[in-house]
Coordinates of C-alpha atoms and ligand atoms in Angstrom, one line a residue:
X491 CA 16.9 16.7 -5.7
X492 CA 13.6 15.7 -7.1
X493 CA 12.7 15.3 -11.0
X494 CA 9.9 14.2 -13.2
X495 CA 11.0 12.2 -15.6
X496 CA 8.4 9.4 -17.5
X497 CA 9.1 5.6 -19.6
X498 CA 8.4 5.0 -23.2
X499 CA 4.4 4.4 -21.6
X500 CA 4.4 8.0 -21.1
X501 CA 4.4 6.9 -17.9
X502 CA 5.2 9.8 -15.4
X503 CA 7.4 9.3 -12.6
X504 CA 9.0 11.6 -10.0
X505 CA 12.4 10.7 -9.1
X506 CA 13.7 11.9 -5.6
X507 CA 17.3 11.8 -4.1
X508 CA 18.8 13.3 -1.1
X509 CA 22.1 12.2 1.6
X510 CA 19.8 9.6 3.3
X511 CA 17.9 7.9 0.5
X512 CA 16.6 7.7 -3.7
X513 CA 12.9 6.9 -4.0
X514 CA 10.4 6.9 -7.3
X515 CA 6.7 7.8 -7.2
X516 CA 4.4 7.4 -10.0
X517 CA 1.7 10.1 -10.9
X518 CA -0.4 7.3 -11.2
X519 CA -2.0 6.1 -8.1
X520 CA 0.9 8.2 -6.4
X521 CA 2.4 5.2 -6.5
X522 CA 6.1 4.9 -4.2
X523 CA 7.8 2.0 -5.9
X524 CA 10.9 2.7 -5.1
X525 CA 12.9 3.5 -1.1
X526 CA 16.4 2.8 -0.8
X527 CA 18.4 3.9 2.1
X528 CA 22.5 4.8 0.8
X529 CA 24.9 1.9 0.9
X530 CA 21.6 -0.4 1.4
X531 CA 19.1 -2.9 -0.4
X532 CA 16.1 -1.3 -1.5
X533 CA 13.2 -1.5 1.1
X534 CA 10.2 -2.0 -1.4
X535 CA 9.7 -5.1 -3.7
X536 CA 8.7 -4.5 -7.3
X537 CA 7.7 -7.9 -9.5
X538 CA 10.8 -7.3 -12.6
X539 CA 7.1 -8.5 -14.7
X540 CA 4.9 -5.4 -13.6
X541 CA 3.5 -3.2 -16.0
X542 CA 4.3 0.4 -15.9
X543 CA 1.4 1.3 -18.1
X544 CA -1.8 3.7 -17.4
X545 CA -4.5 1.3 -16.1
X546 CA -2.7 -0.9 -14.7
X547 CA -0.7 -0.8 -10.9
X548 CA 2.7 -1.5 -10.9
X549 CA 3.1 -4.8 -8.7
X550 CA 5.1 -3.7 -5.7
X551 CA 5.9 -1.0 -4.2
X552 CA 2.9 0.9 -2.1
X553 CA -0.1 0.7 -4.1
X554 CA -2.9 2.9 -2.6
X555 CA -6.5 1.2 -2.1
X556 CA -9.3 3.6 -1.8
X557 CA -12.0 4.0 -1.3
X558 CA -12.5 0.8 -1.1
X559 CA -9.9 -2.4 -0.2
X560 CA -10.2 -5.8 -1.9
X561 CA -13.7 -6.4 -3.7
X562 CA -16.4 -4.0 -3.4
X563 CA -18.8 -5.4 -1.2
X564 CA -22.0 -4.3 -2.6
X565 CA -20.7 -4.5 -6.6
X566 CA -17.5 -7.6 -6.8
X567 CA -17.5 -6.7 -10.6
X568 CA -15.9 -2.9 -9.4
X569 CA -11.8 -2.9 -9.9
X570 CA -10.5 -4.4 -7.4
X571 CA -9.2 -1.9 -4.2
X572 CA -11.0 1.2 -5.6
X573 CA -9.7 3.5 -8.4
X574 CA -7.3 5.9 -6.7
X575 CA -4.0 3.6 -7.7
X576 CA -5.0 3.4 -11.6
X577 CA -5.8 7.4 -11.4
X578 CA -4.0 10.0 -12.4
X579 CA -2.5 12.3 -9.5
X580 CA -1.4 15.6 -9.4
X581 CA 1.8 16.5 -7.9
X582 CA 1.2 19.3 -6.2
X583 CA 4.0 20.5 -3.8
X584 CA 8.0 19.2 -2.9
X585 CA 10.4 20.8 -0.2
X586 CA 13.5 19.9 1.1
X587 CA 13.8 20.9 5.0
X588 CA 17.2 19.5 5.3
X589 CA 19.5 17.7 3.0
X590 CA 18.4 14.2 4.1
X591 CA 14.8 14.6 3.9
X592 CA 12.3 15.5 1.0
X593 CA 8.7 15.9 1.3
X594 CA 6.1 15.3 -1.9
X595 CA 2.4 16.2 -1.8
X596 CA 0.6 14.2 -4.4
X597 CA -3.4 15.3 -4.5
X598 CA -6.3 12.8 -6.7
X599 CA -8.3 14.9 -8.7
X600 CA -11.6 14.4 -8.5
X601 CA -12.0 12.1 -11.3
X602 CA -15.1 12.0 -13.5
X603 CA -15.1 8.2 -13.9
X604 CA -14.6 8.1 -9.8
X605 CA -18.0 9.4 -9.4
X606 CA -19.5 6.9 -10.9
X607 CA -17.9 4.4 -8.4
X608 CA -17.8 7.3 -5.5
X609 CA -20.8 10.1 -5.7
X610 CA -19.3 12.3 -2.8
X611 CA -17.2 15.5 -2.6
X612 CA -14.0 14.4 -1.3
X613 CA -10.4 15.8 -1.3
X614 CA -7.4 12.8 -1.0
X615 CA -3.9 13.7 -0.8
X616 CA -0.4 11.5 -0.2
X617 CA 2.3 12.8 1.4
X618 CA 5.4 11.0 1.1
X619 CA 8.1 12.2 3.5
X620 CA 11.7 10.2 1.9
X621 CA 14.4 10.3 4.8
X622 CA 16.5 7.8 6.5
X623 CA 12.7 6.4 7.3
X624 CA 10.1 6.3 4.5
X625 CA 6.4 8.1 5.9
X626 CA 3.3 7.9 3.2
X627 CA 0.4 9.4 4.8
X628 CA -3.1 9.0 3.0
X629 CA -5.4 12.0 4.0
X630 CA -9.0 12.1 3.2
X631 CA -11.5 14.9 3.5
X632 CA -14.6 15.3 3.2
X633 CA -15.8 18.5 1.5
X634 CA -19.3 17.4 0.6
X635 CA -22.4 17.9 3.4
X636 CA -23.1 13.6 3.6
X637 CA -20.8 11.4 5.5
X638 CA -19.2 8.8 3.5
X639 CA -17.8 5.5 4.4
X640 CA -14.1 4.5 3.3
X641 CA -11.9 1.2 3.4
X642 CA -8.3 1.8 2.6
X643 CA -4.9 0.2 2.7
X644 CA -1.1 1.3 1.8
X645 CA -0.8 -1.9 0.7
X646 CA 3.0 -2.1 0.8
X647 CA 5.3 -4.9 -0.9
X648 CA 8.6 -5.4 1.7
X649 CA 11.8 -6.9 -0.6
X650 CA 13.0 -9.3 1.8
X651 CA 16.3 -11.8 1.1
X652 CA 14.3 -15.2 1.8
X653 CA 10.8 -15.5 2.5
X654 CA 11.8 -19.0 4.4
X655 CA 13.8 -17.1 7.0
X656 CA 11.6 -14.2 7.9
X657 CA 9.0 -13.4 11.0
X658 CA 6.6 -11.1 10.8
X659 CA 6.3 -9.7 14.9
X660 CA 3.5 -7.8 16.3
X661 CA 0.6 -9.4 15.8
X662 CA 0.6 -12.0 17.5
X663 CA -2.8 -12.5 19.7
X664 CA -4.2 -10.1 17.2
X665 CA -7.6 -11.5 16.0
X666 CA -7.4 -12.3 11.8
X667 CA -9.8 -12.9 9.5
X668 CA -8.3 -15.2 7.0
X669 CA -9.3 -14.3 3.2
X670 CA -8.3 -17.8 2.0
X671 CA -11.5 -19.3 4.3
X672 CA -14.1 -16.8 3.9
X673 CA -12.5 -14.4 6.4
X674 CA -13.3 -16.7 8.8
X675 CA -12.0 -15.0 12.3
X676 CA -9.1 -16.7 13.8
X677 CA -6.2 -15.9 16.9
X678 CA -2.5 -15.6 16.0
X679 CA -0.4 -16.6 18.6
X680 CA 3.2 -17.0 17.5
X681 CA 5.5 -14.7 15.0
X682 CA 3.7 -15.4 12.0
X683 CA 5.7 -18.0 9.5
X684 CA 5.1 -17.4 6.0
X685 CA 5.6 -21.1 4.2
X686 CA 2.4 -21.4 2.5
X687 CA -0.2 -18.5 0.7
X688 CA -1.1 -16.0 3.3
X689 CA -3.8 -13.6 3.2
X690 CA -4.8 -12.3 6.7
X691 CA -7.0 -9.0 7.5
X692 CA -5.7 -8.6 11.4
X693 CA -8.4 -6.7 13.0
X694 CA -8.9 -3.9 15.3
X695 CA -5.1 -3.5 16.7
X696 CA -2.9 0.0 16.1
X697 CA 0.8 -2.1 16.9
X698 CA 4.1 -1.8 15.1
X699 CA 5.0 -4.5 13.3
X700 CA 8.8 -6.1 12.2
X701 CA 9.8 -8.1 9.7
X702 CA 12.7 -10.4 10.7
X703 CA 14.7 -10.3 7.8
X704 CA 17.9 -13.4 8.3
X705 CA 19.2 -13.6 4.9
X706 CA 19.6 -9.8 4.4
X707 CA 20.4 -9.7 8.6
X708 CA 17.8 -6.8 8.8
X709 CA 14.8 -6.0 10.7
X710 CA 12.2 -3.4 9.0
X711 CA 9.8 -1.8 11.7
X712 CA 6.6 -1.2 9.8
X713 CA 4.8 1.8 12.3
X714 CA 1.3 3.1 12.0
X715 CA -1.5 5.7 13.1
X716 CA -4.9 6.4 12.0
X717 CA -5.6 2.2 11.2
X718 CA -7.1 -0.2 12.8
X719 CA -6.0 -3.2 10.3
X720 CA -3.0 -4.3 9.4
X721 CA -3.0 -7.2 6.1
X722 CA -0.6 -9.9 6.0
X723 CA -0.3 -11.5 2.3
X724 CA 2.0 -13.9 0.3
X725 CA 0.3 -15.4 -3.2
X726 CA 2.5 -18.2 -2.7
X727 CA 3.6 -20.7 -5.9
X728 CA 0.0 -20.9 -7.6
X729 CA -1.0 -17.6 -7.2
X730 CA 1.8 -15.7 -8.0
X731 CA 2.2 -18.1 -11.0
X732 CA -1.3 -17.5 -12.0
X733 CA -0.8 -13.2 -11.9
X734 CA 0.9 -12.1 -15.6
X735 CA 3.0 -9.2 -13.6
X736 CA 4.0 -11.6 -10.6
X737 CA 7.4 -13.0 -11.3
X738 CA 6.7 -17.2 -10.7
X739 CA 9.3 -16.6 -8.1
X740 CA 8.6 -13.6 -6.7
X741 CA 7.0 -14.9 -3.9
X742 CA 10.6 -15.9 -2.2
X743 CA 11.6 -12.4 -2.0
X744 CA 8.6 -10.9 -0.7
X745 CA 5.7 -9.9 1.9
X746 CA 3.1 -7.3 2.3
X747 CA 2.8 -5.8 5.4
X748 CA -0.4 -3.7 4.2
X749 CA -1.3 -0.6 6.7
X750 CA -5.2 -0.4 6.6
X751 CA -8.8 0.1 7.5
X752 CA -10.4 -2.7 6.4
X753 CA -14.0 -5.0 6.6
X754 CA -15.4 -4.1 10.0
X755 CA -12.5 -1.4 10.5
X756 CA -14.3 0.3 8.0
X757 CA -14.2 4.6 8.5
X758 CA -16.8 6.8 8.2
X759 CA -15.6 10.2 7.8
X760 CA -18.7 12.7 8.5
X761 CA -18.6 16.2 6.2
X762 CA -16.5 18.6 6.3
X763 CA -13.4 16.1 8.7
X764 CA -11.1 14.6 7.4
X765 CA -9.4 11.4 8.3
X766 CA -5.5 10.5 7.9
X767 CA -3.8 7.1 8.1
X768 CA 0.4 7.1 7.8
X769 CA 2.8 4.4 7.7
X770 CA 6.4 4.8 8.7
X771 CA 8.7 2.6 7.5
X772 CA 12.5 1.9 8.9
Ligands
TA6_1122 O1 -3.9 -7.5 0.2 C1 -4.1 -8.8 -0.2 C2 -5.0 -8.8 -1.4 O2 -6.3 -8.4 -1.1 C3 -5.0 -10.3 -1.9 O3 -6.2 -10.9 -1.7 C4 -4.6 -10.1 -3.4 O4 -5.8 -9.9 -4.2 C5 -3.7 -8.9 -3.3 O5 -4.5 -8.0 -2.4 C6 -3.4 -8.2 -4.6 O6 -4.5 -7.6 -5.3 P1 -4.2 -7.0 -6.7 O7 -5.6 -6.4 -7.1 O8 -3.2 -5.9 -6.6 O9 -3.8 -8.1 -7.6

């Protein structure tokens, strides 16, 4: 069963429910901010202080960065992580190919105020596929006759019982490039820890990753294709303090596990191909 339904905002969500899970997605920014498996914990973290207002992304959920991830490198006063997740969507297509699975198609419009940050022909469409396993596939294409270049992330909140007894697996050995010193390059070798602010671009690697969740006695397998970054981040007491829609404590009860092509895993997609990164989620 899927139905669009929207907040006093005017805010318009679609709200999806079949034998294996529920999920929400908002038109804007085809936002998921909601996957709960039946008889479980929701998957996705949402900050109880985010706004669900046009404008502004909802904090949590899977927010989708494009065409560009973090600042803009050429102009830092651009919104941060592109305009597609404060755009409005279309929905375009939903189907049900068996009673535990539903499959949205969500496509961005080619927004006027997007040229002005973007001047190429492009199509960009999400599909969400909502089954005992969450997939969000973000597909671009190229329908102009110059290649353009692309960063991107599904930068994905994980609701975890206590942040002090998880491990993220996977990447260790992966080279990082740590955003709290400049990006400065550096190894991971252990399960990484989070008991401090973490914000780590791991570059150039295609593995799964897990987070080990004790308090909740779950593990969630975060899988991937079509990126070649994977972002780590926790805003830790002072940032997540410092962010209106952050709950102060937030930061216990969650991690982003971000599925992404980011700084020198940057994609150029040439015209007329297009380019598809998915996360699966379980
Ligand atoms: O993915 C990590 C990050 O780039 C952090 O540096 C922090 O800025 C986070 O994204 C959230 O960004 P937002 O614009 O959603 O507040």
């Amino acid at each position: 069963m899927t139905q669009q339904t929207h907040n006093d905002n005017g805010f318009e969500i679609l709200e999806i429910k079949n034998d294996s899970a529920s999920a929400k997605i908002a038109l804007q920014g085809a936002h998921v901010f909601e996957y709960t498996r039946t008889d479980e914990a929701p998957l996705l973290w949402v900050s109880p202080e985010s706004f669900y207002r046009p404008g502004k992304a909802i904090r949590g959920g899977i927010p989708v960065c494009w065409p560009w991830f973090g600042k803009n490198a050429e102009y830092p006063d651009w919104p941060q992580h592109g305009f597609a997740r404060t755009s409005l969507w279309e929905f375009v297509s939903v189907e049900e190919p068996d009673a535990g699975t539903t499959v949205v198609i969500l496509k961005l419009p080619e927004p006027e105020s997007g040229r002005a940050f973007f001047p190429y022909r492009y199509g960009l469409t999400l599909t969400v596929t909502v089954s005992d396993s969450l997939s969000v596939a973000l597909t671009t294409k190229n329908i102009g006759d110059k290649p353009f270049v692309i960063t991107e992330a599904l930068h994905t909140y994980f609701s975890v019982g206590s942040i002090d007894a998880v491990t993220v697996h996977g990447l260790e050995s992966v080279t990082y490039a740590d955003n709290l010193e400049s990006f400065k390059h550096k190894s991971g070798d252990a399960p990484i820890v989070i008991d401090r602010e973490v914000d780590r671009v791991y570059l150039d690697t295609e593995h799964a990753c897990s987070i080990d969740d004790v308090a909740l006695n779950r593990k969630i397998v975060v899988e991937k294709s079509g990126s070649r970054s994977t972002v780590v981040w926790n805003p830790w007491i002072d940032k997540a303090a410092g962010m209106a829609d952050f709950s102060d404590d937030g930061y216990k009860t969650m991690v982003c596990i971000e599925t992404a092509n980011a700084l020198e895993d940057f994609v150029t997609v040439p015209p007329g191909e297009s380019h598809t990164m998915t996360q699966s989620i379980q």
